[in-house]
Short mmCIF file of C-alpha atoms in Angstrom, two decimals:
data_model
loop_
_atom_site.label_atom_id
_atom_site.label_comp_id
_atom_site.label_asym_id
_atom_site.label_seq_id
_atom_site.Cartn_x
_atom_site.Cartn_y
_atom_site.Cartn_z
CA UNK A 1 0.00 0.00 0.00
CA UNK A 2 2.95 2.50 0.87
CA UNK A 3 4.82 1.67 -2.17
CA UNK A 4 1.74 2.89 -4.27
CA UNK A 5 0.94 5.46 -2.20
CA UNK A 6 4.72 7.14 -2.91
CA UNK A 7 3.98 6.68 -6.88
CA UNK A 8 0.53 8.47 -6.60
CA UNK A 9 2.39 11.28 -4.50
CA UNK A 10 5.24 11.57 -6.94
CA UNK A 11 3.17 11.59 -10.02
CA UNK A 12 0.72 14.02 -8.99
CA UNK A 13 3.89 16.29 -7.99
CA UNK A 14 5.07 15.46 -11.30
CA UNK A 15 1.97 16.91 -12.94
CA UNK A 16 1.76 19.89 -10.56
CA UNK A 17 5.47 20.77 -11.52
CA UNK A 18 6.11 20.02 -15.33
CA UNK A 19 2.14 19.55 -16.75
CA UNK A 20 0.54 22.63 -14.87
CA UNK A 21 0.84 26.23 -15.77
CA UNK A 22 -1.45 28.30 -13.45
CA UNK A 23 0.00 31.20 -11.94
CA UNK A 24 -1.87 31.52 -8.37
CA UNK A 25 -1.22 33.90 -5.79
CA UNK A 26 -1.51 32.15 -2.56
CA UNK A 27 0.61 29.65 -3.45
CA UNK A 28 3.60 28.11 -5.77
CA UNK A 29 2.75 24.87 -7.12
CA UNK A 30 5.96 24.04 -8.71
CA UNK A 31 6.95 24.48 -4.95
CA UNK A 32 3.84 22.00 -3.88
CA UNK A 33 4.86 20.03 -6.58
CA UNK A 34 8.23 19.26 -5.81
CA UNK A 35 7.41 18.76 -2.09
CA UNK A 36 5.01 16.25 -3.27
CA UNK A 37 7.28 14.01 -5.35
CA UNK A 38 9.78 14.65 -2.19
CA UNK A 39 7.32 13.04 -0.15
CA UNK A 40 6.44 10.31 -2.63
CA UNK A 41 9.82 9.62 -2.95
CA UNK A 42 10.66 8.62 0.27
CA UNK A 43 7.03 7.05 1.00
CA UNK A 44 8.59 4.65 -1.67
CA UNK A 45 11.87 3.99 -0.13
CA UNK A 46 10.45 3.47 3.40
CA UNK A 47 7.59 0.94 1.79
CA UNK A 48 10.41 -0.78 -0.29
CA UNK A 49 12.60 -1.25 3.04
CA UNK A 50 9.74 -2.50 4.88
CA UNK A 51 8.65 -4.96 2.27
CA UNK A 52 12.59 -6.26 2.35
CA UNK A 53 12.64 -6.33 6.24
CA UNK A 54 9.12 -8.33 6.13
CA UNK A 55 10.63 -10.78 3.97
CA UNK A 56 13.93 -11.26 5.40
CA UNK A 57 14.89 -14.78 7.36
CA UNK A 58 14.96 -15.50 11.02
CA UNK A 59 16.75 -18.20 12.46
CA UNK A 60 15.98 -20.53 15.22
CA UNK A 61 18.06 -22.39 17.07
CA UNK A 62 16.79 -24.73 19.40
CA UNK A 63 17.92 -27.31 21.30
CA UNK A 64 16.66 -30.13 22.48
CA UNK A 65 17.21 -32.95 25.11
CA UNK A 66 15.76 -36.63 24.64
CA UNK A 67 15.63 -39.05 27.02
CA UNK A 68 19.11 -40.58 26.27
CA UNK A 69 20.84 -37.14 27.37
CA UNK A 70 21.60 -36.28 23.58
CA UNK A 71 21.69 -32.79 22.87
CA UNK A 72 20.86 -32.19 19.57
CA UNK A 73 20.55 -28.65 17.75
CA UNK A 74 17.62 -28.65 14.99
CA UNK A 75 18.07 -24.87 13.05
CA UNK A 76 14.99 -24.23 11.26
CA UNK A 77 14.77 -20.68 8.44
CA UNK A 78 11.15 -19.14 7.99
CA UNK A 79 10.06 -16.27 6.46
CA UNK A 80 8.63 -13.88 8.87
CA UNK A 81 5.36 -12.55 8.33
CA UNK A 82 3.96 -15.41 6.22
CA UNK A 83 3.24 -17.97 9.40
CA UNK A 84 4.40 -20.32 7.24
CA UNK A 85 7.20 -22.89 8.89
#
């Protein structure tokens, strides 16, 4: 969702800075425009990192002691986020 969000900010900046030629008073919407593909910008860098982090691996180690006194280490690699195992 973040990762579209950033596109729709930077493209509407986009048009606000190269498509739109309205002079208004109040305000300077090359300014807004810029600001806006700014913010899109790093709405989809922070959404791209997050997706990485989300699919990174995690590592478990544990270990375990049967009966017999063995100690034996079982390492298992999941995705986190997807519950799968």
């Amino acid at each position: 969702m973040s990762i579209g969000t950033g596109i729709v900010l930077f493209v509407i900046g986009a048009i606000l800075v190269f498509a739109v030629n309205v002079e208004v008073d109040a305000v300077n919407l090359d300014m807004i425009g810029y600001i806006l593909m700014g913010a899109g910008a790093l709405v989809f860098i922070i959404g791209m990192a997050l997706m990485l982090k989300r699919r990174s691996t995690q590592s478990t180690v544990r270990t375990v002691d049967p009966v017999a006194g063995e100690r034996v280490t079982q390492s298992e690699t999941r995705a986190s986020g997807d519950g799968t195992v």
